[in-house]
Short mmCIF file of C-alpha atoms in Angstrom, two decimals:
data_model
loop_
_atom_site.label_atom_id
_atom_site.label_comp_id
_atom_site.label_asym_id
_atom_site.label_seq_id
_atom_site.Cartn_x
_atom_site.Cartn_y
_atom_site.Cartn_z
CA MET L 1 88.37 113.15 112.66
CA SER L 2 89.13 114.14 109.70
CA LYS L 3 86.38 115.21 106.85
CA PRO L 4 85.11 112.57 104.74
CA SER L 5 85.75 112.91 101.36
CA THR L 6 83.26 114.01 98.48
CA ALA L 7 83.08 110.12 97.05
CA GLU L 8 82.34 108.71 100.79
CA SER L 9 79.94 111.10 101.47
CA ARG L 10 78.22 110.24 98.04
CA SER L 11 78.34 106.60 99.31
CA ALA L 12 77.57 107.18 102.95
CA THR L 13 73.91 108.57 101.39
CA ARG L 14 73.52 106.43 98.36
CA PRO L 15 70.51 104.16 99.02
CA PRO L 16 71.10 100.60 99.52
CA VAL L 17 72.14 98.76 96.27
CA ASP L 18 68.87 96.53 94.62
CA LEU L 19 70.86 93.90 92.93
CA THR L 20 67.80 92.91 90.99
CA VAL L 21 67.72 96.36 89.33
CA ARG L 22 70.44 97.11 86.43
CA PRO L 23 71.82 100.42 87.22
CA SER L 24 71.98 103.22 84.17
CA ILE L 25 75.63 104.08 82.66
CA GLU L 26 75.07 107.46 84.53
CA GLU L 27 74.20 106.26 88.13
CA LEU L 28 76.85 103.28 87.59
CA ARG L 29 79.78 105.94 86.46
CA ALA L 30 78.88 108.36 89.56
CA VAL L 31 79.84 105.66 92.01
CA ILE L 32 82.50 103.40 90.18
CA HIS L 33 84.48 106.08 88.72
CA PRO L 34 84.06 108.58 91.13
CA GLU L 35 85.45 112.30 90.36
CA GLY L 36 89.21 112.54 89.79
CA MET L 37 89.83 108.92 89.76
CA LEU L 38 90.80 108.50 85.98
CA GLN L 39 92.91 111.58 85.96
CA ARG L 40 95.08 110.08 88.85
CA ARG L 41 98.05 109.12 86.51
CA SER L 42 99.99 106.86 89.68
CA ALA L 43 96.77 105.08 90.35
CA GLU L 44 95.43 104.50 86.68
CA HIS L 45 96.94 103.00 83.74
CA TRP L 46 97.11 104.73 80.32
CA ALA L 47 95.08 101.41 78.66
CA GLY L 48 92.54 102.19 81.50
CA ARG L 49 91.91 105.88 80.81
CA LEU L 50 92.38 105.79 77.23
CA TYR L 51 89.43 102.62 76.81
CA MET L 52 89.56 100.00 78.91
CA ARG L 53 87.07 101.98 81.36
CA LYS L 54 84.75 102.70 78.72
CA ILE L 55 84.43 99.07 77.63
CA SER L 56 84.42 97.98 81.86
CA LEU L 57 81.61 100.22 82.56
CA ARG L 58 79.32 98.36 80.27
CA ILE L 59 80.62 94.90 81.39
CA THR L 60 80.01 96.28 85.26
CA ARG L 61 76.95 97.52 84.28
CA VAL L 62 75.86 93.82 83.27
CA LEU L 63 77.57 91.85 85.81
CA SER L 64 75.99 94.46 88.91
CA THR L 65 72.85 92.49 89.05
CA VAL L 66 74.46 89.11 88.59
CA THR L 67 74.88 87.64 92.32
CA ALA L 68 76.68 84.54 91.77
CA ILE L 69 79.87 86.58 90.61
CA THR L 70 81.65 88.28 93.22
CA PRO L 71 84.48 90.90 93.06
CA ASN L 72 86.94 88.71 94.52
CA GLY L 73 85.82 85.88 92.76
CA LEU L 74 86.66 88.51 89.37
CA THR L 75 90.13 88.79 90.84
CA TYR L 76 90.84 85.16 90.86
CA LEU L 77 89.83 85.53 87.18
CA MET L 78 92.19 88.13 86.70
CA MET L 79 94.80 86.06 88.44
CA PHE L 80 94.01 83.20 86.51
CA THR L 81 93.76 84.62 82.92
CA GLY L 82 97.23 86.73 83.38
CA ILE L 83 99.09 83.39 84.25
CA LEU L 84 97.34 82.10 81.20
CA ALA L 85 98.65 84.72 79.18
CA GLY L 86 102.51 83.89 80.09
CA ILE L 87 101.72 79.74 79.15
CA GLY L 88 100.14 81.17 75.96
CA LEU L 89 103.67 82.84 75.13
CA VAL L 90 104.89 78.97 74.66
CA ILE L 91 102.56 78.20 71.68
CA PRO L 92 105.21 78.73 68.67
CA GLY L 93 104.94 81.23 65.82
CA ILE L 94 102.71 84.27 66.06
CA ALA L 95 99.63 82.89 67.51
CA GLY L 96 101.52 82.73 70.73
CA ALA L 97 102.41 86.20 70.82
CA ILE L 98 98.50 87.17 69.47
CA VAL L 99 97.13 84.53 72.38
CA GLY L 100 99.25 86.45 75.27
CA ALA L 101 98.54 89.83 74.19
CA VAL L 102 94.83 89.47 73.66
CA LEU L 103 94.86 87.46 77.33
CA ILE L 104 96.32 90.29 78.86
CA GLN L 105 93.90 92.89 77.38
CA VAL L 106 91.39 90.44 79.20
CA TYR L 107 93.37 90.66 82.28
CA LEU L 108 93.52 94.31 82.12
CA LEU L 109 89.56 94.40 81.54
CA LEU L 110 89.04 92.04 84.91
CA ASP L 111 91.41 94.14 86.51
CA CYS L 112 89.15 97.00 85.96
CA VAL L 113 85.87 94.94 86.52
CA ASP L 114 86.75 93.63 89.89
CA GLY L 115 87.09 96.73 91.56
CA GLU L 116 84.01 98.74 89.99
CA VAL L 117 81.65 95.70 90.85
CA ALA L 118 83.20 96.16 94.52
CA ARG L 119 82.19 99.55 94.61
CA TRP L 120 79.01 99.41 93.10
CA ARG L 121 78.18 96.70 95.12
CA ARG L 122 79.77 98.25 98.43
CA GLN L 123 81.50 95.00 98.68
CA THR L 124 85.59 96.52 99.23
CA SER L 125 87.83 94.73 101.22
CA LEU L 126 91.39 94.13 102.26
CA THR L 127 91.29 90.77 101.02
CA GLY L 128 90.17 91.97 97.42
CA VAL L 129 93.25 94.51 97.37
CA TYR L 130 95.35 91.87 98.76
CA LEU L 131 94.32 89.68 95.77
CA ASP L 132 94.50 92.06 93.29
CA ARG L 133 98.37 93.16 94.28
CA VAL L 134 99.09 89.53 94.20
CA GLY L 135 97.36 88.77 90.92
CA HIS L 136 99.85 91.76 89.40
CA TYR L 137 102.72 89.98 90.64
CA MET L 138 102.12 86.77 89.47
CA SER L 139 100.50 87.95 86.15
CA GLU L 140 103.57 90.06 85.25
CA ALA L 141 105.84 87.00 86.37
CA ALA L 142 104.01 84.68 84.19
CA LEU L 143 104.38 86.88 81.03
CA LEU L 144 107.84 87.43 81.24
CA THR L 145 108.88 83.77 82.23
CA GLY L 146 106.51 82.64 79.25
CA LEU L 147 108.61 85.18 77.34
CA GLY L 148 111.78 83.39 77.94
CA LEU L 149 110.44 80.02 77.62
CA ARG L 150 108.97 81.20 73.82
CA ALA L 151 112.51 82.37 73.28
CA ALA L 152 114.19 79.05 74.49
CA ASP L 153 112.38 76.99 71.85
CA LEU L 154 110.68 74.91 74.02
CA PHE L 155 109.29 72.91 71.01
CA HIS L 156 112.65 72.91 68.68
CA ARG L 157 110.84 74.58 65.97
CA ASN L 158 113.98 76.44 65.20
CA GLY L 159 116.46 73.87 66.19
CA LEU L 160 117.34 70.61 67.77
CA HIS L 161 117.66 71.89 71.03
CA SER L 162 116.07 73.83 73.46
CA HIS L 163 118.40 77.31 74.86
CA TRP L 164 117.53 77.52 78.46
CA ALA L 165 119.79 80.30 78.94
CA TRP L 166 116.90 82.69 77.19
CA ALA L 167 114.63 80.83 80.14
CA PHE L 168 117.04 81.86 82.70
CA LEU L 169 116.88 85.48 81.19
CA GLY L 170 113.35 85.46 80.89
CA THR L 171 113.03 84.38 84.86
CA LEU L 172 115.15 87.22 85.53
CA ALA L 173 113.08 90.01 84.13
CA ALA L 174 110.20 88.27 85.84
CA LEU L 175 112.27 88.35 89.63
CA GLY L 176 113.21 92.12 88.43
CA ALA L 177 109.29 92.99 87.68
CA ILE L 178 108.23 91.35 91.04
CA LEU L 179 111.24 93.14 93.03
CA ILE L 180 109.84 96.59 91.45
CA LYS L 181 106.58 96.09 92.59
CA SER L 182 107.61 95.10 96.05
CA GLU L 183 109.91 98.00 96.32
CA THR L 184 106.77 100.36 95.94
CA ASP L 185 104.45 98.34 98.04
CA LEU L 186 107.12 97.77 100.72
CA VAL L 187 107.14 101.44 101.51
CA ASP L 188 103.45 101.60 102.74
CA VAL L 189 104.60 98.06 104.89
CA ALA L 190 107.38 100.01 106.54
CA ARG L 191 105.44 103.08 107.04
CA ALA L 192 102.24 101.11 108.43
CA ARG L 193 104.77 99.10 110.94
CA SER L 194 106.11 102.44 112.16
CA GLY L 195 102.64 104.12 112.88
CA MET L 196 102.92 106.23 109.90
CA THR L 197 100.23 107.37 107.41
CA ALA L 198 99.86 106.18 103.52
CA VAL L 199 102.66 108.05 101.83
CA GLU L 200 101.70 111.23 99.83
CA ASP L 201 102.54 111.67 96.21
CA SER L 202 104.64 114.58 96.75
CA ALA L 203 107.13 112.65 99.07
CA SER L 204 107.90 110.50 95.96
CA VAL L 205 110.48 113.35 94.50
CA PRO L 206 113.89 112.59 95.41
CA ARG L 207 115.69 115.18 98.15
CA SER L 208 119.02 115.33 96.12
CA SER L 209 118.53 117.66 92.69
CA SER L 210 120.77 115.65 90.85
CA VAL L 211 118.31 112.28 91.30
CA ALA L 212 115.19 114.01 90.96
CA LYS L 213 116.49 115.23 87.75
CA ALA L 214 117.51 112.16 86.53
CA ARG L 215 114.03 110.82 87.80
CA ARG L 216 112.14 112.87 85.65
CA VAL L 217 114.57 112.08 82.47
CA ALA L 218 113.58 108.25 83.16
CA SER L 219 109.83 109.07 83.56
CA LEU L 220 109.78 111.36 80.24
CA LEU L 221 111.23 108.23 78.70
CA LYS L 222 109.11 106.08 80.17
CA PHE L 223 111.25 102.88 79.46
CA HIS L 224 110.43 101.40 82.46
CA ARG L 225 106.58 100.79 81.91
CA LEU L 226 108.07 98.16 78.85
CA VAL L 227 108.12 95.46 81.99
CA GLY L 228 104.21 96.09 83.01
CA ALA L 229 101.83 93.26 81.54
CA VAL L 230 100.05 95.68 78.80
CA GLU L 231 102.99 97.01 77.49
CA ALA L 232 105.31 93.87 77.64
CA SER L 233 102.63 92.08 75.84
CA LEU L 234 102.42 94.15 72.84
CA PHE L 235 106.00 94.53 72.74
CA ILE L 236 106.35 90.94 72.64
CA LEU L 237 103.67 91.09 70.02
CA ALA L 238 105.56 93.56 67.96
CA ALA L 239 108.79 90.91 68.39
CA GLY L 240 106.64 88.00 67.33
CA ILE L 241 105.39 89.57 64.15
CA ALA L 242 109.07 90.63 63.22
CA ASP L 243 110.05 87.11 63.78
CA GLN L 244 107.07 85.95 61.80
CA VAL L 245 108.19 88.14 58.51
CA HIS L 246 112.10 87.65 58.84
CA GLY L 247 112.03 83.69 60.80
CA GLY L 248 113.89 82.49 63.30
CA LEU L 249 113.43 83.79 67.08
CA PHE L 250 115.86 86.68 66.75
CA PHE L 251 113.50 89.37 67.91
CA THR L 252 111.54 87.54 70.88
CA ARG L 253 115.27 87.11 71.89
CA LEU L 254 116.09 90.34 71.45
CA ALA L 255 112.53 91.43 73.40
CA VAL L 256 114.30 88.94 76.59
CA VAL L 257 117.44 90.92 76.72
CA VAL L 258 116.19 94.30 76.63
CA LEU L 259 113.47 93.17 79.10
CA ALA L 260 115.63 91.65 81.32
CA ALA L 261 118.05 94.82 81.23
CA ILE L 262 115.03 97.12 81.98
CA ALA L 263 113.93 95.38 84.86
CA MET L 264 117.16 95.07 86.65
CA LEU L 265 118.22 98.47 85.91
CA GLN L 266 114.85 99.81 87.36
CA THR L 267 115.27 97.49 90.04
CA VAL L 268 118.28 99.51 91.15
CA LEU L 269 116.79 102.85 90.07
CA HIS L 270 113.98 102.74 91.95
CA LEU L 271 115.16 101.21 94.78
CA LEU L 272 117.59 104.59 94.95
CA SER L 273 114.79 106.48 94.57
CA ILE L 274 112.48 105.67 97.40
CA VAL L 275 115.50 105.81 99.50
CA LEU L 276 116.40 108.96 98.61
CA SER L 277 113.15 110.36 98.68
CA SER L 278 111.08 111.53 101.63
CA ARG L 279 108.67 108.36 101.62
CA LEU L 280 110.39 106.40 104.46
CA ARG L 281 110.49 109.63 106.61
#
């Protein structure tokens, strides 16, 4: 039997949680932000490290004694908020872009809080992990689909007709975003079905030196992050501001083209990166 981690040992020796007493910030942080968690770049979003975990810590402290709210309930709310962000983009003008960006920030906050509440109350579960992943899939797909509908001019604010080719391109970007995530998650599925343990971070390095070099260059440029919910919402907001200044939907439509191209390219490159690495060995 493997030796339990430091975080597991602390959890095992921690006294039962009293849901009628609000913990101090220090007590809460020691449990919900275990040592090293915020430093794991592969597991923690940059926005979480930069500011959102500081906000979520305070929200989780308030919710720690609200027993009517469950971790899975917060995950469902996260999922709903992410989908609502995509719907919000359909609102014409700068208002839609602002609504989408703000709701994605709320989505990110809930994405932090649901896990923190679960860790504090010791209510972590496979169902929660599953719902969290589904929530990410659905929210990113909704956001990019909403961008396509926004570019299509659904309410004819910039012409007499809607241009459905833009909606198709947005849906293509959404499909790419889902495929990228599924390619990563299916590594664990393939390994589990083969009786193997979860993959180590070191296994993600491609065996081919040329492919490894190309992967490092792509990682430095970080263009692939643009199809993520937070980055995409900010990119869409920037395009919305530019359209507000110049008129029309040129920059929003340019954003659709850029995000669709990145999503399709990254789908292929990510698949190659996995197949040529040691993750499936």
